[in-house]
Short mmCIF file of N, CA and C and ligand atoms in Angstrom, two decimals:
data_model
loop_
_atom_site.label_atom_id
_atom_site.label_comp_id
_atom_site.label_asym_id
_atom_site.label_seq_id
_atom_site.Cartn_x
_atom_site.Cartn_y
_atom_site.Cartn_z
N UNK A 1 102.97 87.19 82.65
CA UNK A 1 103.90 88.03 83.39
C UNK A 1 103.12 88.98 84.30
N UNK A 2 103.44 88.75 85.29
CA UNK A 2 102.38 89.87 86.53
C UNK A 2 103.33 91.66 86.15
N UNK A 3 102.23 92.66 86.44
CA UNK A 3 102.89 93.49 86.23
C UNK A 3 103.32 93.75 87.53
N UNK A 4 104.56 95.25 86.95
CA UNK A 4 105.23 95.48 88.11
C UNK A 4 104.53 96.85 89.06
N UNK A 5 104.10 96.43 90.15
CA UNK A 5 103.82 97.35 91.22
C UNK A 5 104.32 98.27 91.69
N UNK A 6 104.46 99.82 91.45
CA UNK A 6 104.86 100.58 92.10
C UNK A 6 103.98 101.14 93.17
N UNK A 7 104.35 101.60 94.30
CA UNK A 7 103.77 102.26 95.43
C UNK A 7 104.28 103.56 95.39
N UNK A 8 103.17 104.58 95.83
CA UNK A 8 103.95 105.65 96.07
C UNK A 8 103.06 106.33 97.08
N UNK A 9 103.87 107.23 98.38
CA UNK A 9 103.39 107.48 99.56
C UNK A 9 102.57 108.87 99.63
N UNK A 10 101.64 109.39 99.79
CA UNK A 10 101.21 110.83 100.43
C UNK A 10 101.00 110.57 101.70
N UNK A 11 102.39 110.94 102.02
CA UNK A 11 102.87 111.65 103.54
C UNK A 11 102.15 113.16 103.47
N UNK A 12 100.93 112.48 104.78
CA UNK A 12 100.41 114.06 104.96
C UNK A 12 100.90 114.49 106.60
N UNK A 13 100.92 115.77 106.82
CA UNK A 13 101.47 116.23 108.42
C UNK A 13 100.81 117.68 107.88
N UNK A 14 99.45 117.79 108.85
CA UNK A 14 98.76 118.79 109.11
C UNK A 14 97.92 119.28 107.81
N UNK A 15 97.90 120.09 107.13
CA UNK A 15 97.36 120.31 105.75
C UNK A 15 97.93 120.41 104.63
N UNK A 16 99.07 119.61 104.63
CA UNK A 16 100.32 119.82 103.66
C UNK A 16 100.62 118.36 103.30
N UNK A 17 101.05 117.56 102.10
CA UNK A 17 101.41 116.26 101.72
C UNK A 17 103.19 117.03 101.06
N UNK A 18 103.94 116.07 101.27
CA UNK A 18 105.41 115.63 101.22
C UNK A 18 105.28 115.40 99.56
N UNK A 19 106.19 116.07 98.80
CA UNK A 19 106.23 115.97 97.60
C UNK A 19 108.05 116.47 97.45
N UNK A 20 108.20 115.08 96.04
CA UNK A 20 109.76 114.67 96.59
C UNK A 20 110.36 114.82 94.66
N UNK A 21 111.69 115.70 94.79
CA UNK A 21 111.77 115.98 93.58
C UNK A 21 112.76 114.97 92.85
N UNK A 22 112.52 114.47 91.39
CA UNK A 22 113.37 113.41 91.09
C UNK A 22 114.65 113.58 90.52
N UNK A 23 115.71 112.72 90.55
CA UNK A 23 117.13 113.17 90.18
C UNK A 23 117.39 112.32 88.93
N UNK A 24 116.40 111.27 89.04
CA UNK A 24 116.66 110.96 87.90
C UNK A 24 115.47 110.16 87.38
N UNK A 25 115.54 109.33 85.87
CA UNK A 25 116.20 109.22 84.84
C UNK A 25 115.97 110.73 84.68
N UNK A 26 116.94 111.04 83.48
CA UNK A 26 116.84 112.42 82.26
C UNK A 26 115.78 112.81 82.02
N UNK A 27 114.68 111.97 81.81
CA UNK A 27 113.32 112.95 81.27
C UNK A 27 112.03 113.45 82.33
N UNK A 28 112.31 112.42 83.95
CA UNK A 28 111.84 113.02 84.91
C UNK A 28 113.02 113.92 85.91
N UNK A 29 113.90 114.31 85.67
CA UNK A 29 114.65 114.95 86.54
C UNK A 29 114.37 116.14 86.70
N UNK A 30 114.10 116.35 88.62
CA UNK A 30 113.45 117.57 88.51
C UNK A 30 112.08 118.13 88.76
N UNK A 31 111.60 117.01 87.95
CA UNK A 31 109.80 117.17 88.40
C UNK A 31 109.77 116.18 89.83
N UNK A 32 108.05 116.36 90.41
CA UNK A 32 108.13 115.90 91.09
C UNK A 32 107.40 115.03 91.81
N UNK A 33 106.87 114.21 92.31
CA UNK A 33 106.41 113.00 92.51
C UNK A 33 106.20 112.97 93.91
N UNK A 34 105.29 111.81 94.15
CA UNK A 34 104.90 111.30 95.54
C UNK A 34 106.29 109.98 96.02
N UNK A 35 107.27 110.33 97.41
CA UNK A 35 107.93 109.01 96.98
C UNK A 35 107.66 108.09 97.08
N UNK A 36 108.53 106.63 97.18
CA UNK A 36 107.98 105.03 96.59
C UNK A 36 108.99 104.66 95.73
N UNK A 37 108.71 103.65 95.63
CA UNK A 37 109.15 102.45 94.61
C UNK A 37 108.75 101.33 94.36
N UNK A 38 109.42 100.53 93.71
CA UNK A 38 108.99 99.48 92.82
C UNK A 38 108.65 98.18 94.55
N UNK A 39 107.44 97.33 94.55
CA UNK A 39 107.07 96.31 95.29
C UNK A 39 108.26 94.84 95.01
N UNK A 40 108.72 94.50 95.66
CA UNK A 40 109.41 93.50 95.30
C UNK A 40 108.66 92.21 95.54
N UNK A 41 109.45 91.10 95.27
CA UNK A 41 108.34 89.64 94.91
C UNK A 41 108.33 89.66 96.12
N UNK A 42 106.88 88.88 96.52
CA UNK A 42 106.49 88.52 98.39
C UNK A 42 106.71 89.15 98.75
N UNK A 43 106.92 90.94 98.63
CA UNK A 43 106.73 91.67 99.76
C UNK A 43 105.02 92.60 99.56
N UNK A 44 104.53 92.57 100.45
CA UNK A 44 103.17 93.26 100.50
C UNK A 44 103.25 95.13 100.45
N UNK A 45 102.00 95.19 100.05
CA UNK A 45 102.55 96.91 99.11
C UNK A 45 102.65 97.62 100.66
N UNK A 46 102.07 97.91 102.00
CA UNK A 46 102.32 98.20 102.88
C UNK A 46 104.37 98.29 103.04
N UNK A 47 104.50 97.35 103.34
CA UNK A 47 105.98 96.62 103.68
C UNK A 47 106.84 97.80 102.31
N UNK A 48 106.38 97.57 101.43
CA UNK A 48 107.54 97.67 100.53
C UNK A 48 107.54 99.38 100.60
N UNK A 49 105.98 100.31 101.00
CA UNK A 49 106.65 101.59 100.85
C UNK A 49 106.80 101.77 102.42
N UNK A 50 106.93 101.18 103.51
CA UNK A 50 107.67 101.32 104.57
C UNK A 50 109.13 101.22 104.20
N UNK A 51 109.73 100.44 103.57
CA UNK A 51 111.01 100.34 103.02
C UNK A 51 111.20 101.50 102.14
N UNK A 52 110.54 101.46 101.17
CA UNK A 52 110.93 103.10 100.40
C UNK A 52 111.28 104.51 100.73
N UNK A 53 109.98 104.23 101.73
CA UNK A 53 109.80 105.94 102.67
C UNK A 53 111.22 106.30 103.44
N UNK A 54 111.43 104.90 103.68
CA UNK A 54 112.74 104.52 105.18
C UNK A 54 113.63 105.06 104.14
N UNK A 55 114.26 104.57 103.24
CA UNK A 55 115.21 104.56 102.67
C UNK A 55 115.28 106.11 101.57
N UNK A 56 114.43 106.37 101.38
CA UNK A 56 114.19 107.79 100.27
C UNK A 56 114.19 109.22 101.31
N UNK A 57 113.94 108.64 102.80
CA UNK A 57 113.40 110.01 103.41
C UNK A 57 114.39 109.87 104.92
N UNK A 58 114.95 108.62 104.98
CA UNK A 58 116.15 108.59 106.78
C UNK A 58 115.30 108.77 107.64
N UNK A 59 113.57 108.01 107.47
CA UNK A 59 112.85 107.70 108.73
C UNK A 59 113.01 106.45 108.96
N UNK A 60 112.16 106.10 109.93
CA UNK A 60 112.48 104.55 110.64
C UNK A 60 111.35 104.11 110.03
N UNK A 61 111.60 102.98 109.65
CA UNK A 61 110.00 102.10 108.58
C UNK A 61 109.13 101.52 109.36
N UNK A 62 109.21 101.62 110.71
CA UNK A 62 108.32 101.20 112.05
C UNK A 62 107.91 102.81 111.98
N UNK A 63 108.15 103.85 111.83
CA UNK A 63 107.25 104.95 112.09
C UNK A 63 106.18 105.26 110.66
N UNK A 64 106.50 104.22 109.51
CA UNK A 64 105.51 104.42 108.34
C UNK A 64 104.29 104.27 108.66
N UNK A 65 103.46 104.53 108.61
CA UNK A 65 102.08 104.18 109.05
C UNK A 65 101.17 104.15 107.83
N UNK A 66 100.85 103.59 107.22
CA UNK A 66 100.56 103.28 105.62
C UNK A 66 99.07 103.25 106.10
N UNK A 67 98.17 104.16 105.71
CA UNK A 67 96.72 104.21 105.50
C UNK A 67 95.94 103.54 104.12
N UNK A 68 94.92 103.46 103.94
CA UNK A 68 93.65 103.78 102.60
C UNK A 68 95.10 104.23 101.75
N UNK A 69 93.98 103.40 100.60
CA UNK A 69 94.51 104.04 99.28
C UNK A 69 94.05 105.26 98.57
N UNK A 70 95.31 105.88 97.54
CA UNK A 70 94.68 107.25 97.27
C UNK A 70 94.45 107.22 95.99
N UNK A 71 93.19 107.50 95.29
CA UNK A 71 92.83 107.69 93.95
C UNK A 71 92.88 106.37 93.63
N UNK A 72 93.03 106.70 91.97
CA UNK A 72 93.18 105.18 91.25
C UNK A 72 94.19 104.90 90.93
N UNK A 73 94.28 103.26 90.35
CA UNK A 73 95.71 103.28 89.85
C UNK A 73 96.18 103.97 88.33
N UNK A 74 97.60 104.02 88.31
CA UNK A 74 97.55 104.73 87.03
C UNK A 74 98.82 103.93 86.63
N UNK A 75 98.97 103.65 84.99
CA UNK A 75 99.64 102.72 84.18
C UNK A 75 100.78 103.80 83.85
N UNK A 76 102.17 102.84 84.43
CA UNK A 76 102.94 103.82 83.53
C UNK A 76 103.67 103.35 82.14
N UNK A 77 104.72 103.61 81.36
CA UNK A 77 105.38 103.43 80.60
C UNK A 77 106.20 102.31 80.82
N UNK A 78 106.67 101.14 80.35
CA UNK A 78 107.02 100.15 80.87
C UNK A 78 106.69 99.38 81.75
N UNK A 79 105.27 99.59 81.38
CA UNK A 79 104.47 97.71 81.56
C UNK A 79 104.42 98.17 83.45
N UNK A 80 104.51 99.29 84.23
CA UNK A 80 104.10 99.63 85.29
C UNK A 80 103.03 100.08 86.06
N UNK A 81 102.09 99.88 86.93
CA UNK A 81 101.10 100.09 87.73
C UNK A 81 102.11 101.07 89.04
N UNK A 82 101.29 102.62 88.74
CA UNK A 82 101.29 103.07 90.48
C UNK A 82 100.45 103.19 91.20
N UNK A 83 100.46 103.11 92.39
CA UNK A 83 99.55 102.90 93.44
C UNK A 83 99.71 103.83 94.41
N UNK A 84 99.09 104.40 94.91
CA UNK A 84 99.29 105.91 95.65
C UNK A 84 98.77 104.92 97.27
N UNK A 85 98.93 105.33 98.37
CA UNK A 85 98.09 105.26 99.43
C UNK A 85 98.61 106.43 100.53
N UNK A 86 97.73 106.91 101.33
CA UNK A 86 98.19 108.06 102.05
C UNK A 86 99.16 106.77 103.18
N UNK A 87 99.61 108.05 104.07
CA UNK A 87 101.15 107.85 104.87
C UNK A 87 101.16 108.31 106.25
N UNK A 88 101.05 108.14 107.33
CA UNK A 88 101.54 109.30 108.45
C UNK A 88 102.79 108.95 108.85
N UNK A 89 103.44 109.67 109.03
CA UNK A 89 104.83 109.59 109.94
C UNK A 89 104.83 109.57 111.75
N UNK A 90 104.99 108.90 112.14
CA UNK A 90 104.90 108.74 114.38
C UNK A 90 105.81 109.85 114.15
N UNK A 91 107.46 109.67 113.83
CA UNK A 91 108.21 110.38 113.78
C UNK A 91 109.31 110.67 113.08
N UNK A 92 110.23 111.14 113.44
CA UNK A 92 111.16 111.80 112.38
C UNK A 92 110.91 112.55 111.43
N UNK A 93 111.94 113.46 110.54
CA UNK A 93 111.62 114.46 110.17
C UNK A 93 112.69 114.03 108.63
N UNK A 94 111.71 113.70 107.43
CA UNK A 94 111.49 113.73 106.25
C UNK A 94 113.17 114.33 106.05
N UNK A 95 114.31 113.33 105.04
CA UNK A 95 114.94 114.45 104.79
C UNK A 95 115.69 113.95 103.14
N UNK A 96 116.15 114.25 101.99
CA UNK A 96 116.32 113.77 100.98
C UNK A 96 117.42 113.03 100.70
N UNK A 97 117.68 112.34 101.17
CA UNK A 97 118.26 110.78 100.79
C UNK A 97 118.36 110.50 99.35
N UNK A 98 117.38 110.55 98.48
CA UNK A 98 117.68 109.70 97.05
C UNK A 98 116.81 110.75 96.29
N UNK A 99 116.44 111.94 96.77
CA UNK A 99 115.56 113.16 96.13
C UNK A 99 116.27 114.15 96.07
N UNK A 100 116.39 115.05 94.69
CA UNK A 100 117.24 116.20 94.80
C UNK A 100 116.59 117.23 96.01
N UNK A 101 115.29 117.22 96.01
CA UNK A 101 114.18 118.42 97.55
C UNK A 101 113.70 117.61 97.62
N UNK A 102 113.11 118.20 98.77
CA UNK A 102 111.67 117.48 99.32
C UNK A 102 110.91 119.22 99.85
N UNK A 103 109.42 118.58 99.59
CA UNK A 103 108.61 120.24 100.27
C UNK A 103 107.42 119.55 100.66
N UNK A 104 107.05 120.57 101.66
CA UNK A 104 105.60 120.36 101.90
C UNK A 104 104.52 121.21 101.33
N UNK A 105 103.72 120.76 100.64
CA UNK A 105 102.71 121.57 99.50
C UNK A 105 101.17 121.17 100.53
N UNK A 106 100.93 122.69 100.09
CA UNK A 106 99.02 122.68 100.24
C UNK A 106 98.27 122.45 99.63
N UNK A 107 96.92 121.94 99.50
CA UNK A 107 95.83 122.16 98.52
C UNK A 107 96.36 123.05 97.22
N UNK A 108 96.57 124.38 97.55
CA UNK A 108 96.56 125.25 96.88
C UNK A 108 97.64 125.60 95.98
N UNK A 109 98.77 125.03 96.40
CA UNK A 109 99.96 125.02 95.78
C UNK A 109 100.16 123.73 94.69
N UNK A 110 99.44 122.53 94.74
CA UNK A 110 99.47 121.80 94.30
C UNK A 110 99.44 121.70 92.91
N UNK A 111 98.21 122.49 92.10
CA UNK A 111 98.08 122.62 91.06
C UNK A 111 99.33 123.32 90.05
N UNK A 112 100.27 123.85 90.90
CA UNK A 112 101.27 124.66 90.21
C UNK A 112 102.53 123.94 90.40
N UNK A 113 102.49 122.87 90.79
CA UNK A 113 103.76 122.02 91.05
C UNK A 113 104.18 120.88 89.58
N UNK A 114 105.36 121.19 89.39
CA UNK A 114 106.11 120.68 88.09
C UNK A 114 106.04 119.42 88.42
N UNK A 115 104.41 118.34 88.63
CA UNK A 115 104.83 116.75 88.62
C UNK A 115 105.20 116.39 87.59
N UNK A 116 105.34 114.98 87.95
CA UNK A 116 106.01 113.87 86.87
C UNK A 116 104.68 113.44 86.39
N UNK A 117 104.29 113.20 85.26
CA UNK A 117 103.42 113.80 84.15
C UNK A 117 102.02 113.08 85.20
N UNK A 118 102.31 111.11 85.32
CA UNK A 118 101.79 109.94 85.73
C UNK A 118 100.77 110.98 86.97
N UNK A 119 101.22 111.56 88.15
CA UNK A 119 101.02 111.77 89.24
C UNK A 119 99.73 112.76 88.99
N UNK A 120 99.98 113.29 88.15
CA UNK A 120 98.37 114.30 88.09
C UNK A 120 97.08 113.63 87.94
N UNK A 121 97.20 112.64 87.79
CA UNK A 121 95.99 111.79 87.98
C UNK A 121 95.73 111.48 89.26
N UNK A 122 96.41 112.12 90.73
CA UNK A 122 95.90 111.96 91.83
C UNK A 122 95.50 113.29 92.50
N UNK A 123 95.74 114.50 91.71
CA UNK A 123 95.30 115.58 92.44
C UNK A 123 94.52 116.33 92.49
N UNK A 124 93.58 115.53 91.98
CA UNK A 124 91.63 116.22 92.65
C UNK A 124 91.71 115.39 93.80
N UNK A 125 91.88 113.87 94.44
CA UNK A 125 92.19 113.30 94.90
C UNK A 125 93.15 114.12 96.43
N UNK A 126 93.96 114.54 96.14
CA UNK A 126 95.17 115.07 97.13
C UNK A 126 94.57 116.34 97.96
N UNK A 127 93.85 117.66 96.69
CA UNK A 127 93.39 118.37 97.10
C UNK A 127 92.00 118.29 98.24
N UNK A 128 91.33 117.30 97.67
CA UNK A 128 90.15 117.00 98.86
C UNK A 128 90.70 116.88 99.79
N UNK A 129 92.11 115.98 99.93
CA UNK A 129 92.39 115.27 101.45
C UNK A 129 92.78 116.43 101.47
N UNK A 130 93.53 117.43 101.42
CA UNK A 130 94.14 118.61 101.96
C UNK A 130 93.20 119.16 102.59
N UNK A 131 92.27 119.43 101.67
CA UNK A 131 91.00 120.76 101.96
C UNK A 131 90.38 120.11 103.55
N UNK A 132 90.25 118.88 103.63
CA UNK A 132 89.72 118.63 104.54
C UNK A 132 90.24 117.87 106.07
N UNK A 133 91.64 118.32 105.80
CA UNK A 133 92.60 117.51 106.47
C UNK A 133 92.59 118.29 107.70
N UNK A 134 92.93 117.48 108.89
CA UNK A 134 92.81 117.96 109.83
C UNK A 134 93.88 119.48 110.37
N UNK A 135 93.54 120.32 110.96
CA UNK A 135 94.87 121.27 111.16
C UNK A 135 94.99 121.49 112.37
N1 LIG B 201 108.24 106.40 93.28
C1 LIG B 201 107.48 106.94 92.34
N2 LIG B 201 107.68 106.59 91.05
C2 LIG B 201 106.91 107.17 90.15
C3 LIG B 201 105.92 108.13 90.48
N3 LIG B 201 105.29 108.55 89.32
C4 LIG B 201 105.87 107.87 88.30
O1 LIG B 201 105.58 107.95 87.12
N4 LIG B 201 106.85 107.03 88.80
C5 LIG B 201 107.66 106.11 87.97
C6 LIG B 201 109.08 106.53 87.85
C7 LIG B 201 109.79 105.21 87.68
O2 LIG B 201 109.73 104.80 86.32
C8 LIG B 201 108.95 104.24 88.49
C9 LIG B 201 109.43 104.00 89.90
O3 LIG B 201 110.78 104.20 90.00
P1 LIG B 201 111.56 104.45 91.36
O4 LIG B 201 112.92 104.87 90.94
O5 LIG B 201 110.82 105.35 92.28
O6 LIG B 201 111.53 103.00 92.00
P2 LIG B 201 112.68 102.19 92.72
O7 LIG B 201 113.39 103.12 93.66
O8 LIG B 201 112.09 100.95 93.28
O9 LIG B 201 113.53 101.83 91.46
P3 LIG B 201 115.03 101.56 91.15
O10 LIG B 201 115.51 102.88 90.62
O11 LIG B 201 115.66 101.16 92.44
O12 LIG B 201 114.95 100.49 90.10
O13 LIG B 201 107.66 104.82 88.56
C10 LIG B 201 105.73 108.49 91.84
O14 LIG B 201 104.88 109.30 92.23
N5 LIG B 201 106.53 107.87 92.72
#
């Protein structure tokens, strides 16, 4: 059985990455996460968080611009792999569709943000790109 692929995006814009709060299930509701979703069969991990981003955030999936991958992967609970890769947006403006918020966080704010448990395994990772991100 191949496992199942999740993608999930760091949308960065200036020195800040897009961090998207979850509504659900019950035990992540609330915290908060990079968005994404699950890769579907034959679709390539690019493709599928162009579709996610599109659909989680009411941008156009021709403005996803899917870079390098971020950090490592990390195993979740039910037999799942996530996969981080950074994001730029051409255009439109991020808005919550299938997320209770959405914010833009700094380096510095990062460490104090209520993630979803999985995701802290990318933010020594997040903070470099911040620290050194272009402004
Ligand atoms: N998208 C996303 N999911 C994450 C992250 N961290 C983390 O543990 N997860 C988990 C939560 C879910 O169990 C799973 C992905 O679920 P999802 O709800 O985002 O995916 P999806 O839209 O394709 O799923 P579905 O509800 O339509 O079945 O991965 C993250 O940073 N981003």
């Amino acid at each position: 059985m191949t496992n199942q692929i999740v993608v999930a995006g760091a949308v960065i814009a200036g020195s800040a990455v897009l961090v998207a709060q979850r509504r659900r299930p019950p035990e992540l509701a609330g915290r908060w996460e990079l968005p994404g979703g699950k890769v579907m069969p034959g679709e390539t991990e690019p493709a599928a968080l162009a579709r996610e981003l599109a659909e989680e955030l009411g941008v156009d999936a021709d403005a996803v611009v899917v870079g390098e991958r971020l950090g490592a992967d990390v195993p979740v609970v039910g037999g799942m792999t996530l996969r981080a890769y950074r994001v730029g947006l051409t255009r439109g403006e991020p808005r919550p569709d299938d997320h209770r918020a959405l914010r833009w966080a700094t380096a510095v704010e990062l460490p104090g943000i209520d993630w979803v448990p999985a995701d802290r395994a990318w933010l020594d990772e997040l903070i470099t790109l911040l620290t050194f991100a272009e402004r």
